[in-house]
mmCIF file of C-alpha atoms in Angstrom:
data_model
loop_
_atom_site.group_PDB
_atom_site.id
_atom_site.type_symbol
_atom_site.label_atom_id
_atom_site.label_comp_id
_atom_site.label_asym_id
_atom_site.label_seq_id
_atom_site.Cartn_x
_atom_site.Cartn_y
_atom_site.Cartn_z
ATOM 1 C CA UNK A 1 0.000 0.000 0.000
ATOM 2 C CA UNK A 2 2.891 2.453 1.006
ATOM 3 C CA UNK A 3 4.798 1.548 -1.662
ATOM 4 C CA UNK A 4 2.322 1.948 -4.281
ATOM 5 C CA UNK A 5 1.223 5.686 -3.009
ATOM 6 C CA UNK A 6 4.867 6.218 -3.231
ATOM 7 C CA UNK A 7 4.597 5.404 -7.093
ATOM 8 C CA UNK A 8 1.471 7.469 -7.524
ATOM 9 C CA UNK A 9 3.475 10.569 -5.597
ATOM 10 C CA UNK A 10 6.368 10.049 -8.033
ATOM 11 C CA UNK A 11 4.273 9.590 -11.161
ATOM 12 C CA UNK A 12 2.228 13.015 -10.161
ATOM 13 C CA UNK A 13 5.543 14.959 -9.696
ATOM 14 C CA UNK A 14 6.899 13.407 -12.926
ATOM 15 C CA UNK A 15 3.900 14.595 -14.715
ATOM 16 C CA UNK A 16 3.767 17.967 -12.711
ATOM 17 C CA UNK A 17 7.403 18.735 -13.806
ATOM 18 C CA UNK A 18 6.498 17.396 -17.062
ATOM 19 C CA UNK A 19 3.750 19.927 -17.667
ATOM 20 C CA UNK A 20 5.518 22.635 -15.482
ATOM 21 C CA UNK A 21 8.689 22.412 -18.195
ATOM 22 C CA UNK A 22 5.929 22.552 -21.534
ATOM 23 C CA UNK A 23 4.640 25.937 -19.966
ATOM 24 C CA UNK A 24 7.850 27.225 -19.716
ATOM 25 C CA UNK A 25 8.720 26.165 -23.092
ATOM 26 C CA UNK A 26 5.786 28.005 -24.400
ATOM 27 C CA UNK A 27 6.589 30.775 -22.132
ATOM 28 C CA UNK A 28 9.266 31.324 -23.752
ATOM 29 C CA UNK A 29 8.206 30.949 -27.402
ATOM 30 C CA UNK A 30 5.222 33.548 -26.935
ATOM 31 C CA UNK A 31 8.515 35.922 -25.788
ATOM 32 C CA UNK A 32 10.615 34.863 -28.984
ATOM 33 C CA UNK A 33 7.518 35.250 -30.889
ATOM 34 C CA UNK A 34 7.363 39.182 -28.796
ATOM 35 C CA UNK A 35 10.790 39.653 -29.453
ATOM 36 C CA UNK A 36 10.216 39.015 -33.266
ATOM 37 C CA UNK A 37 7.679 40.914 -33.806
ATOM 38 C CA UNK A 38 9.286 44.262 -32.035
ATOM 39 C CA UNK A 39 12.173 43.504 -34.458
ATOM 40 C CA UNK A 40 9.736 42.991 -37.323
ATOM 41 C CA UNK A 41 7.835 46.435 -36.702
ATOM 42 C CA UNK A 42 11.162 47.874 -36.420
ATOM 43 C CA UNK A 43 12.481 47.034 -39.815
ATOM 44 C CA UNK A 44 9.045 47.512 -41.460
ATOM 45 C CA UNK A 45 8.879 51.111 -39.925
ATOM 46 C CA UNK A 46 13.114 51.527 -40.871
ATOM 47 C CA UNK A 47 11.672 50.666 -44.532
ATOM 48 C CA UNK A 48 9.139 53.174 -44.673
ATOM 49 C CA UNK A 49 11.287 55.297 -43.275
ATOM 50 C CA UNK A 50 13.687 55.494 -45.727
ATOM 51 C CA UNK A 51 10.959 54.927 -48.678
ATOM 52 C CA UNK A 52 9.483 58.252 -47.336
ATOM 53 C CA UNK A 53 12.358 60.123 -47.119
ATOM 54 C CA UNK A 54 13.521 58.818 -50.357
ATOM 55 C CA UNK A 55 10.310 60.257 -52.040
ATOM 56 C CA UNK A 56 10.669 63.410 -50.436
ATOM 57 C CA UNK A 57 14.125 64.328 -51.216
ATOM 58 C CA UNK A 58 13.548 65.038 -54.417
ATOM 59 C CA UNK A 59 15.976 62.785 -56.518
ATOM 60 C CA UNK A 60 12.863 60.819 -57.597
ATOM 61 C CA UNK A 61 10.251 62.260 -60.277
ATOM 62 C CA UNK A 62 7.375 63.474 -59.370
ATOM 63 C CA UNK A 63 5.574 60.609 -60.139
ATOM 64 C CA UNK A 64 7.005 58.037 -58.588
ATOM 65 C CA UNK A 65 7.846 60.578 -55.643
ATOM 66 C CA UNK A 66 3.906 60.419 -55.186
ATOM 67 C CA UNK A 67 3.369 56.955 -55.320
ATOM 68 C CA UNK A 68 6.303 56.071 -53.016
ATOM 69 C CA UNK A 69 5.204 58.528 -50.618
ATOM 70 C CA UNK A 70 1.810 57.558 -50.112
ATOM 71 C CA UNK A 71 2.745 53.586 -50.263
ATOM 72 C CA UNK A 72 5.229 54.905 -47.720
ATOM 73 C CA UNK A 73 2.879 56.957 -45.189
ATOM 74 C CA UNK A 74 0.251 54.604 -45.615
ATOM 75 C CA UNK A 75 2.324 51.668 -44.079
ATOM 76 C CA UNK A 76 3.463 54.234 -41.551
ATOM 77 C CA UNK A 77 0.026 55.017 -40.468
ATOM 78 C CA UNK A 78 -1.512 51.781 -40.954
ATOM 79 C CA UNK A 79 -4.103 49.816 -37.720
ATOM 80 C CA UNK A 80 -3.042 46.549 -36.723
ATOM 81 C CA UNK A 81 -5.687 44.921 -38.654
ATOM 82 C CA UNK A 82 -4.347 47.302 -42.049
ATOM 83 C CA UNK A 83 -0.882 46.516 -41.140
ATOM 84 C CA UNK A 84 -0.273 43.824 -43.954
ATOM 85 C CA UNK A 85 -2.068 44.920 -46.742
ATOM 86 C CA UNK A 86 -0.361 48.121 -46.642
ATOM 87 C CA UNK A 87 2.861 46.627 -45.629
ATOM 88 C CA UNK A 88 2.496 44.729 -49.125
ATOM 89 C CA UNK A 89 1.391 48.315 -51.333
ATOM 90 C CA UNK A 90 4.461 49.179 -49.864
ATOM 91 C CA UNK A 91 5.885 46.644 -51.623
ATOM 92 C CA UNK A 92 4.592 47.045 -54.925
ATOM 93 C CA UNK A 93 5.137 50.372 -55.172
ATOM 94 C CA UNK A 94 8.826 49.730 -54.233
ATOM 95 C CA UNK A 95 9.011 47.180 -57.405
ATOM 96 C CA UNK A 96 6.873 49.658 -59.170
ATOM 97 C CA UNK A 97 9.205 52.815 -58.707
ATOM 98 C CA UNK A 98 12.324 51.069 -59.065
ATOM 99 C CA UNK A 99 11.222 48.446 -62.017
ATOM 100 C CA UNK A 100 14.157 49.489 -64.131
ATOM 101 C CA UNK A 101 17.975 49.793 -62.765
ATOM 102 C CA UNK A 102 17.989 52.818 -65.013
ATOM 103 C CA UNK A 103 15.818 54.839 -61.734
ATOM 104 C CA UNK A 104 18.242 53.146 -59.644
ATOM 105 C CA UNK A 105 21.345 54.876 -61.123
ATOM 106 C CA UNK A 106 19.549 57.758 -61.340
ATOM 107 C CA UNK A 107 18.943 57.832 -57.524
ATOM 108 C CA UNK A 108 22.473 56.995 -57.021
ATOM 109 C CA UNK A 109 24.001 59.684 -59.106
ATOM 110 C CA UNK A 110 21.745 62.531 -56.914
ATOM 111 C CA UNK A 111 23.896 64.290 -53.875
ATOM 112 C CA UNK A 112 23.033 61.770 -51.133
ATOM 113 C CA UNK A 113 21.638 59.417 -53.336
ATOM 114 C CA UNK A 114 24.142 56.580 -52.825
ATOM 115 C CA UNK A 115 23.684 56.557 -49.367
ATOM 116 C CA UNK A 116 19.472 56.347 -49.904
ATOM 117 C CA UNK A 117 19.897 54.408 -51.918
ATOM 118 C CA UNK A 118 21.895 51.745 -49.510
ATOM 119 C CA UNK A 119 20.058 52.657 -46.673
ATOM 120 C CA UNK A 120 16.870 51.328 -48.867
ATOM 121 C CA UNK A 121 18.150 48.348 -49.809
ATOM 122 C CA UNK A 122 19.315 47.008 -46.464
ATOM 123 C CA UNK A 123 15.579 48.148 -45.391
ATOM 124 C CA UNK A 124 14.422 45.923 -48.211
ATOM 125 C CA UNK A 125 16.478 42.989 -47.250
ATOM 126 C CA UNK A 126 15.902 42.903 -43.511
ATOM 127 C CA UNK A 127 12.369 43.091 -43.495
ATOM 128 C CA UNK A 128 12.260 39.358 -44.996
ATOM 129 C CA UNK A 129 14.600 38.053 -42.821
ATOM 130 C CA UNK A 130 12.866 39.819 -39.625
ATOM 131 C CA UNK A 131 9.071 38.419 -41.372
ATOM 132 C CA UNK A 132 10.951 34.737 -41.334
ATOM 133 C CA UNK A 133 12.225 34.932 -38.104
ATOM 134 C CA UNK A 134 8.302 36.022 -36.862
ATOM 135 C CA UNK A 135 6.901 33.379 -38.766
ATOM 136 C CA UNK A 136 8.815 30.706 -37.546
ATOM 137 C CA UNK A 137 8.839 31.659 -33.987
ATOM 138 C CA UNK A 138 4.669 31.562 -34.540
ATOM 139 C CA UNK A 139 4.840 28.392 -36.404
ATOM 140 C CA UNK A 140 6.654 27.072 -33.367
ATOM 141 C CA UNK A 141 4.408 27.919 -30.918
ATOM 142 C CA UNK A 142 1.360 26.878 -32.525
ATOM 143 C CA UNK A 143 2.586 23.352 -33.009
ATOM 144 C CA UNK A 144 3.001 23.225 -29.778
ATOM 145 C CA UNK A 145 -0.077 24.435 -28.543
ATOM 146 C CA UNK A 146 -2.258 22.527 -30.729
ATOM 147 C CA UNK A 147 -0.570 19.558 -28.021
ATOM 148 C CA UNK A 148 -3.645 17.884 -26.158
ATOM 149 C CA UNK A 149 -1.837 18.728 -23.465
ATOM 150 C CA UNK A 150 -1.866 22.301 -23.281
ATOM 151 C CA UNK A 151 -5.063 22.571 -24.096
ATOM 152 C CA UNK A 152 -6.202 19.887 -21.524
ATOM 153 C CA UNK A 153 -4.081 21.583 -18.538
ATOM 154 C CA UNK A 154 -4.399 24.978 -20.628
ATOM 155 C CA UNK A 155 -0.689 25.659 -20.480
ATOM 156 C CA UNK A 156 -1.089 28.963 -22.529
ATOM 157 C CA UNK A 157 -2.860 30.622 -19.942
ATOM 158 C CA UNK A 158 -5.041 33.743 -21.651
ATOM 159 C CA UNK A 159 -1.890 34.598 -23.976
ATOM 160 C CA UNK A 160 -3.676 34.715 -27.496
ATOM 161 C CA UNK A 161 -3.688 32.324 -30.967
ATOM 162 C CA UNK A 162 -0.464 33.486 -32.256
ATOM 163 C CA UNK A 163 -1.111 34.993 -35.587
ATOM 164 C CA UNK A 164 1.920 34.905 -38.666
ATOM 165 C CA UNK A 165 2.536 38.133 -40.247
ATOM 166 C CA UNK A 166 1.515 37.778 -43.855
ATOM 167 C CA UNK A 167 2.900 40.400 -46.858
ATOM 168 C CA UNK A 168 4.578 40.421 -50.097
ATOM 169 C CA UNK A 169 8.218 41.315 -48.968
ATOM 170 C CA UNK A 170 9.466 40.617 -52.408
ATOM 171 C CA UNK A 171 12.219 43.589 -52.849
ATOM 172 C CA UNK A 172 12.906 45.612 -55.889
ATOM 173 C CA UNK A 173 15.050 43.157 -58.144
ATOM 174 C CA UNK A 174 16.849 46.356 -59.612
ATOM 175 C CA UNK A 175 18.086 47.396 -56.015
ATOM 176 C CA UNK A 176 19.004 43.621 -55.156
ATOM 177 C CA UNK A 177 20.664 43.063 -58.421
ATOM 178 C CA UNK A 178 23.048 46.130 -58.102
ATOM 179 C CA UNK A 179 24.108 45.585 -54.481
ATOM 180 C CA UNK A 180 24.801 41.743 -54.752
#
């Protein structure tokens, strides 16, 4: 009799440690997945950042000056429930303004153009990386709480569904071309 309450004892701490270790684990993913998304907003707003001041400075024409501004403001201004639709315009306008490496040189060959002109690119490049790194921090955690287990012993607490960030992220292939 002893002996077998002993075993029950044991089993329950195995199993309390068991689940006490999974809601750590997912602890700590919903932080990655906090972490990821600072660092996400942070390269998205860099982006339209740059876009924006790249529109305004003048070395663009007027045109494409407009559209890139807008695209760029838009994202900038954009709700949480906006956030990736305009994230993408962004995008496409991006592709749209700098289509041909022609506008590319152009921007380059302004006063303070090659240094825009940098500065956009590595804004164009991060943001993929930084959507990636999101995305698979969400992935993560949502495999592991579709686990019967932490939904039985609801290990997630009241954190929410984590949701991925979807966009087109595709860069300008005439500003990826020329810096690679």
């Amino acid at each position: 009799m002893t002996t077998t309450l002993i075993w029950i004892a044991v089993a329950l701490v195995a199993i309390g440690l068991y689940l006490s270790w999974t809601a750590g684990r997912l602890d700590r993913l919903h932080a990655r997945i906090d972490a990821a998304r600072a660092a996400l907003d942070a390269q998205l707003l860099r982006r339209a950042s740059v876009a924006q001041e790249l529109a305004t400075s003048g070395v663009l024409d007027p045109a494409a000056s407009i559209v890139l501004y807008e695209a760029a403001h838009a994202a900038r201004q954009a709700e949480e429930e906006q956030r990736e639709v305009s994230e993408s315009e962004l995008s496409q306008a991006l592709r749209a303004v700098f289509a041909e490496p022609a506008q590319v040189e152009a921007v380059r060959e302004a006063p303070g153009g090659e240094e825009a002109a940098r500065e956009l690119t590595e804004a164009v490049r991060r943001v993929p990386m930084a959507r990636r790194f999101h995305n698979d921090a969400v992935r993560a955690a949502r495999a592991l709480r579709r686990h019967r287990k932490v939904r039985w012993f609801r290990l997630a607490g009241h954190a929410p569904f984590p949701m991925a960030f979807e966009m087109d992220d595709e860069p300008p292939a005439a500003l990826v071309d020329r810096a690679a």
